[in-house]
Tab-separated table of C-alpha atoms in Angstrom:
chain	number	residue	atom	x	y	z
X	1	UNK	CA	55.003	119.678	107.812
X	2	UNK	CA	51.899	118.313	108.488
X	3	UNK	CA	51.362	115.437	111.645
X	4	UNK	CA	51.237	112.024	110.130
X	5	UNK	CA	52.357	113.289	107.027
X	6	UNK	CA	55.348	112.066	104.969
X	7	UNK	CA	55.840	113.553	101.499
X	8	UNK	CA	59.702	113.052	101.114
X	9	UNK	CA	61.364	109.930	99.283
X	10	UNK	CA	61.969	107.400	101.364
X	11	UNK	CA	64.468	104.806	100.114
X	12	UNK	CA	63.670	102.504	97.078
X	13	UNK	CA	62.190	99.185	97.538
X	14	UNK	CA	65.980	97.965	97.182
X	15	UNK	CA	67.828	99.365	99.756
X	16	UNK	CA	67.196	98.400	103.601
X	17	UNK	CA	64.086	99.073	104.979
X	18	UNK	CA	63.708	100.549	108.458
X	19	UNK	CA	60.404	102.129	108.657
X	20	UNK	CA	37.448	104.329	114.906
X	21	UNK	CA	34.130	103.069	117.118
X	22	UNK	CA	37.454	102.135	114.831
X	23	UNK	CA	40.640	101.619	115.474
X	24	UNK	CA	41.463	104.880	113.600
X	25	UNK	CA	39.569	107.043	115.389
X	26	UNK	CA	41.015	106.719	118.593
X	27	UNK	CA	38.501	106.992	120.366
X	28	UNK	CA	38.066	103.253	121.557
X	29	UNK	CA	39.556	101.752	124.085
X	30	UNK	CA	38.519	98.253	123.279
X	31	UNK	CA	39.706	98.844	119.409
X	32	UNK	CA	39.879	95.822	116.781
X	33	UNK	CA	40.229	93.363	118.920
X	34	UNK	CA	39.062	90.740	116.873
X	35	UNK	CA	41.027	91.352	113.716
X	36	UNK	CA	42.707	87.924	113.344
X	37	UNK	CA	39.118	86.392	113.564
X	38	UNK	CA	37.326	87.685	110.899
X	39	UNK	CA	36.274	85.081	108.117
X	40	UNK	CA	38.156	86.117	104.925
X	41	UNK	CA	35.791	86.803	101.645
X	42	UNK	CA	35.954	85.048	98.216
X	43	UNK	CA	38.037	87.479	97.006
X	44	UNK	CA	40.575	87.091	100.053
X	45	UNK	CA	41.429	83.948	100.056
X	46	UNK	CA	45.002	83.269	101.266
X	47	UNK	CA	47.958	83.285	98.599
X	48	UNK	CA	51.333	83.072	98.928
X	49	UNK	CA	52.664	86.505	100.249
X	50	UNK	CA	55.901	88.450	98.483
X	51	UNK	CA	59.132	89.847	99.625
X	52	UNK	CA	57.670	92.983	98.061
X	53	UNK	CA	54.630	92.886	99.757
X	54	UNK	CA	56.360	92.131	103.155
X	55	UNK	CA	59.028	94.577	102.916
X	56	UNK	CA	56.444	97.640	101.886
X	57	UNK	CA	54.213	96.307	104.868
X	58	UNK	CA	57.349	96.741	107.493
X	59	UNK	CA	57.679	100.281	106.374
X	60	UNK	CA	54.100	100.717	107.286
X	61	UNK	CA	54.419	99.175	110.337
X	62	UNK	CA	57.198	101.637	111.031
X	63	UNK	CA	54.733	104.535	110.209
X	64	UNK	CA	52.282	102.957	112.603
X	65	UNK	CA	55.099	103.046	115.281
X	66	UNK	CA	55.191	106.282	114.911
X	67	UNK	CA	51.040	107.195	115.398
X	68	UNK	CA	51.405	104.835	118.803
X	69	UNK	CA	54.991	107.241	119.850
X	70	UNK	CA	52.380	110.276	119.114
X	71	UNK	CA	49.577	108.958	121.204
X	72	UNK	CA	47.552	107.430	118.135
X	73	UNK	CA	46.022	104.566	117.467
X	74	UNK	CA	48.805	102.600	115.625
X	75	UNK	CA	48.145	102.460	112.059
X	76	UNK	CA	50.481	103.587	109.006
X	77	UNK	CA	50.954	103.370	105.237
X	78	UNK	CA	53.000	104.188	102.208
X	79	UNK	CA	52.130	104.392	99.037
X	80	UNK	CA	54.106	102.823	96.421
X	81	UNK	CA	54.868	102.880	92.803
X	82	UNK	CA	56.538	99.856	91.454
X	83	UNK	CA	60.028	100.034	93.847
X	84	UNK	CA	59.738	103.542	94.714
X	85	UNK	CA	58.404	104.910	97.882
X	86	UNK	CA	56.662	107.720	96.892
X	87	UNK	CA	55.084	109.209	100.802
X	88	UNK	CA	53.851	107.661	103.495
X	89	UNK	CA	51.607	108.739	106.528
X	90	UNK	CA	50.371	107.523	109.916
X	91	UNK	CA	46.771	108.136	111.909
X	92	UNK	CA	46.779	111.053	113.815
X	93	UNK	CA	42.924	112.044	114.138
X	94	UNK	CA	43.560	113.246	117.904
X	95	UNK	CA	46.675	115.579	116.854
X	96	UNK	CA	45.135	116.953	113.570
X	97	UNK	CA	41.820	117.465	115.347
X	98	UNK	CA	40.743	115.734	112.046
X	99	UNK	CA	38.278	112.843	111.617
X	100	UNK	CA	39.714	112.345	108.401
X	101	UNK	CA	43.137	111.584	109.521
X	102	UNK	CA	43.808	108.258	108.473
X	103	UNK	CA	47.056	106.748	107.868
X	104	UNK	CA	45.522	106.505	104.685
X	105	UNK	CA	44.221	109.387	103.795
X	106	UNK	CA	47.454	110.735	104.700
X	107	UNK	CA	49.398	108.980	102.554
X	108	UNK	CA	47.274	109.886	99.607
X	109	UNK	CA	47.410	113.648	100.176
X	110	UNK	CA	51.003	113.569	100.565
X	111	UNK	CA	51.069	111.378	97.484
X	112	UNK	CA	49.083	113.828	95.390
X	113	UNK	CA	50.744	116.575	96.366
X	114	UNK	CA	54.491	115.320	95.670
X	115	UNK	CA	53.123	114.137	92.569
X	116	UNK	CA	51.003	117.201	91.864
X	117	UNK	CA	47.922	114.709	90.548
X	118	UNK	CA	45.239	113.948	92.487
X	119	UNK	CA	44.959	110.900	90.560
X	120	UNK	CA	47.400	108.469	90.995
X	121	UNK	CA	47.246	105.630	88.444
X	122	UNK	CA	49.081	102.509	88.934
X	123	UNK	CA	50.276	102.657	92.631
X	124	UNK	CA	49.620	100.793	95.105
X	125	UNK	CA	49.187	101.606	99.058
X	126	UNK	CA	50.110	99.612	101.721
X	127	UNK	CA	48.707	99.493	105.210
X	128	UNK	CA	48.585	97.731	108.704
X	129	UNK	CA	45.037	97.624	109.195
X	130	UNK	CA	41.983	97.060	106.281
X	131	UNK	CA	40.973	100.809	105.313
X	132	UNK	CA	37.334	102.213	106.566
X	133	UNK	CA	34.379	102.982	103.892
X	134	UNK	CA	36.165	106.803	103.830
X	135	UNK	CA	39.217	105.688	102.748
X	136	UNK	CA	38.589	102.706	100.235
X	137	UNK	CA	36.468	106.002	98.596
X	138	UNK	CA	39.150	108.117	98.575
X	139	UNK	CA	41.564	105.049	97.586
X	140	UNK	CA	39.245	104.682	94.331
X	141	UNK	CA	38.947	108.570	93.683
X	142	UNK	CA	43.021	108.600	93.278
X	143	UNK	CA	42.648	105.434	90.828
X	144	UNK	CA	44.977	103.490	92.884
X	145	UNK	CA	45.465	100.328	91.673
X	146	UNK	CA	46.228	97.829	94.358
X	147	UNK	CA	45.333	98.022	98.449
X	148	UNK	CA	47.543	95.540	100.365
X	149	UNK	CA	46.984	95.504	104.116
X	150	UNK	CA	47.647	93.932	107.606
X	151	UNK	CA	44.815	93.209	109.867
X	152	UNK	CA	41.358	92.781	109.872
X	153	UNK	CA	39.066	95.900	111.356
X	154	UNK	CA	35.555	93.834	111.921
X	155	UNK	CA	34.232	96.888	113.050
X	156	UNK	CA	34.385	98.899	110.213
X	157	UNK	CA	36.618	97.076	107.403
X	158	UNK	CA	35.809	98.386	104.207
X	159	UNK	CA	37.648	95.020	102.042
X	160	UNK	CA	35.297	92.234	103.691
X	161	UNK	CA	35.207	92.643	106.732
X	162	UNK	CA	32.158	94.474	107.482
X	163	UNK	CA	31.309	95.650	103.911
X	164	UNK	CA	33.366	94.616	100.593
X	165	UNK	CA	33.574	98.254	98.950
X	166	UNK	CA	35.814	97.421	96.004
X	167	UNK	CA	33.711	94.032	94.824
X	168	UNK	CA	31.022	96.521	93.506
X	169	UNK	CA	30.906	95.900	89.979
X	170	UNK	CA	28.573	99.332	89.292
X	171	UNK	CA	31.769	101.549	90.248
X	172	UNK	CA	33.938	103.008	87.455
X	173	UNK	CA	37.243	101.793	88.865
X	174	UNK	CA	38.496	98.633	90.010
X	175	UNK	CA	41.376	98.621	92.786
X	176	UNK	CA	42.461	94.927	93.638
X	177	UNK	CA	42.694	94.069	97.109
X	178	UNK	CA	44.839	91.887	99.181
X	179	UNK	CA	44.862	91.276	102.642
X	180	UNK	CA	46.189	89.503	105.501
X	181	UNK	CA	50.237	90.567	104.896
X	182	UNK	CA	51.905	90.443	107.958
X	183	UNK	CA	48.307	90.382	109.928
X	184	UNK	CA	49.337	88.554	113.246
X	185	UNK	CA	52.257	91.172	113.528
X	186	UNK	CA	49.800	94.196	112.990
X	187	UNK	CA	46.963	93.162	114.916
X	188	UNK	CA	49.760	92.352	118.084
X	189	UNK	CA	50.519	96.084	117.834
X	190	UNK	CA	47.036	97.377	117.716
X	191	UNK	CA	45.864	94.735	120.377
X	192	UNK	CA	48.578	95.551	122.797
X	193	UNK	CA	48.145	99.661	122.344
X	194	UNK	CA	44.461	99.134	123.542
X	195	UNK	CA	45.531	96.617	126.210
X	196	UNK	CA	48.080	99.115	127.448
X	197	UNK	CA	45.108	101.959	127.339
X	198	UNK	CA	42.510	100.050	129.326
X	199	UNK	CA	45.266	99.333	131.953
X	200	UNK	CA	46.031	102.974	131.915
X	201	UNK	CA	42.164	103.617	132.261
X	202	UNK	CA	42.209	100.778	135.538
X	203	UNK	CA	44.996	102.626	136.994
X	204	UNK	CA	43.603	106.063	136.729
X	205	UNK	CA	40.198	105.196	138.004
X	206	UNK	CA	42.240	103.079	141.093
X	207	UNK	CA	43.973	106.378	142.078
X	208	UNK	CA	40.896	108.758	141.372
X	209	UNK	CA	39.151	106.666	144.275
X	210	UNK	CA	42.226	106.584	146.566
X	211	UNK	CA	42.729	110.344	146.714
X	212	UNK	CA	42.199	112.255	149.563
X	213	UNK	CA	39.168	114.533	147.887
X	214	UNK	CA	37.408	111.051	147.372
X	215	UNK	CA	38.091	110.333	151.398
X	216	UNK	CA	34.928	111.327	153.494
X	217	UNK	CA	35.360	113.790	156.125
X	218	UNK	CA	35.166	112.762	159.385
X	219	UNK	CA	33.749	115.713	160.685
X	220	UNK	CA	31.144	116.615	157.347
X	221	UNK	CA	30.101	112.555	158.542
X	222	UNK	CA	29.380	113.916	162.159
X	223	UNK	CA	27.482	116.623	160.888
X	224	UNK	CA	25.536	114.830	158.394
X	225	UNK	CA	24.507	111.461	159.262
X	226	UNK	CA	23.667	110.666	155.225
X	227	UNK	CA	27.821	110.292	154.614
X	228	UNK	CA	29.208	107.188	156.003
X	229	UNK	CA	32.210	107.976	158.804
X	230	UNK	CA	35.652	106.889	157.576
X	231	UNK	CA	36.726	103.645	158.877
């Protein structure tokens, strides 16, 4: 099996629920910092949220659990259709050695592959934080028909953050968007992952410059008046 890839049934919707520059790529230490301040669009204003909605979202916050236990940037989705789990997946870009390893993206493959359709009419995909351009254009290529996520990316949000991709009224398909579900809860997990990086970062530069190769040599300082003696 594929990393960050889930194609088996998880349980229905009615039983109980354990589940780059972005903050995909994992490449950032400073990541989406700002997600609970971006200015919500039109489109987003806020509505009353669901038990659905919430329940689906804490099964992609379990999926994001399991990017951070891999080393990934925490970020995870299912994909739904109506009460039915149909596969879920988790961002493991790093792992897979792939750029396009979204939680999203791998969610949809496992998706279209359980399903054997690459299009994937009338389900909907949930995830912790707002999908990148890439995967709101693979989200429209499998026709799915509703996007729910967590938190804001203002660094490369795709639903209104940075750019609105699905308010273009030129494309052939229409995916309805809502955002916001569960956002303080998934933007804590992504904020505290890159908190917890940069304070690995501190502590690894710290004891780089404590160890005894960084230490000038007492004797190389005799010899060559340009390095300053130890003290």
């Amino acid at each position: 099996m594929n990393a960050g890839v889930d194609p088996v049934v998880l349980p229905s919707a009615g039983s109980d629920s354990s589940e780059d520059s972005s903050a995909s790529s994992g490449a950032d230490v400073d990541g989406p910092l700002a997600v609970a301040d971006t200015p919500l669009s039109a489109a987003q204003e806020p509505v009353p949220v669901s038990e659905r909605d919430l329940r689906f979202m804490a099964l992609a916050q379990a999926a994001a659990d399991e990017a951070r236990a891999a080393g990934e940037v925490p970020v995870g989705a299912v994909l739904v259709h109506g009460d039915e789990v149909i596969a879920k997946g988790f961002n493991h870009p790093i792992g897979g050695h792939d750029p396009s390893a979204h939680a999203e993206m791998a969610a949809l493959r496992a998706a279209a592959q359980k399903l054997e359709n690459y299009r994937l009419p009338g389900c909907e995909l949930y995830v912790t934080l707002e999908p990148c351009l890439m995967c709101a254009g693979a989200i429209m290529h499998a026709r799915i028909a509703r996007v729910v996520f967590g938190a804001r990316d203002p660094k490369t949000g795709a639903c209104g953050s940075v750019v609105d991709a699905f308010a273009n009224p030129q494309l052939n398909h229409h995916t309805t968007v809502t955002g916001g579900v569960l956002e303080d809860e998934c933007g804590a997990a992504l904020r505290s992952f890159f908190a917890e990086r940069r304070r690995a970062a501190r502590e690894a530069r710290a004891a780089a410059g404590a160890s005894p190769q960084n230490t000038p040599d007492p004797a190389a300082s005799a010899a060559n008046p340009d390095i300053p003696p130890t003290l």
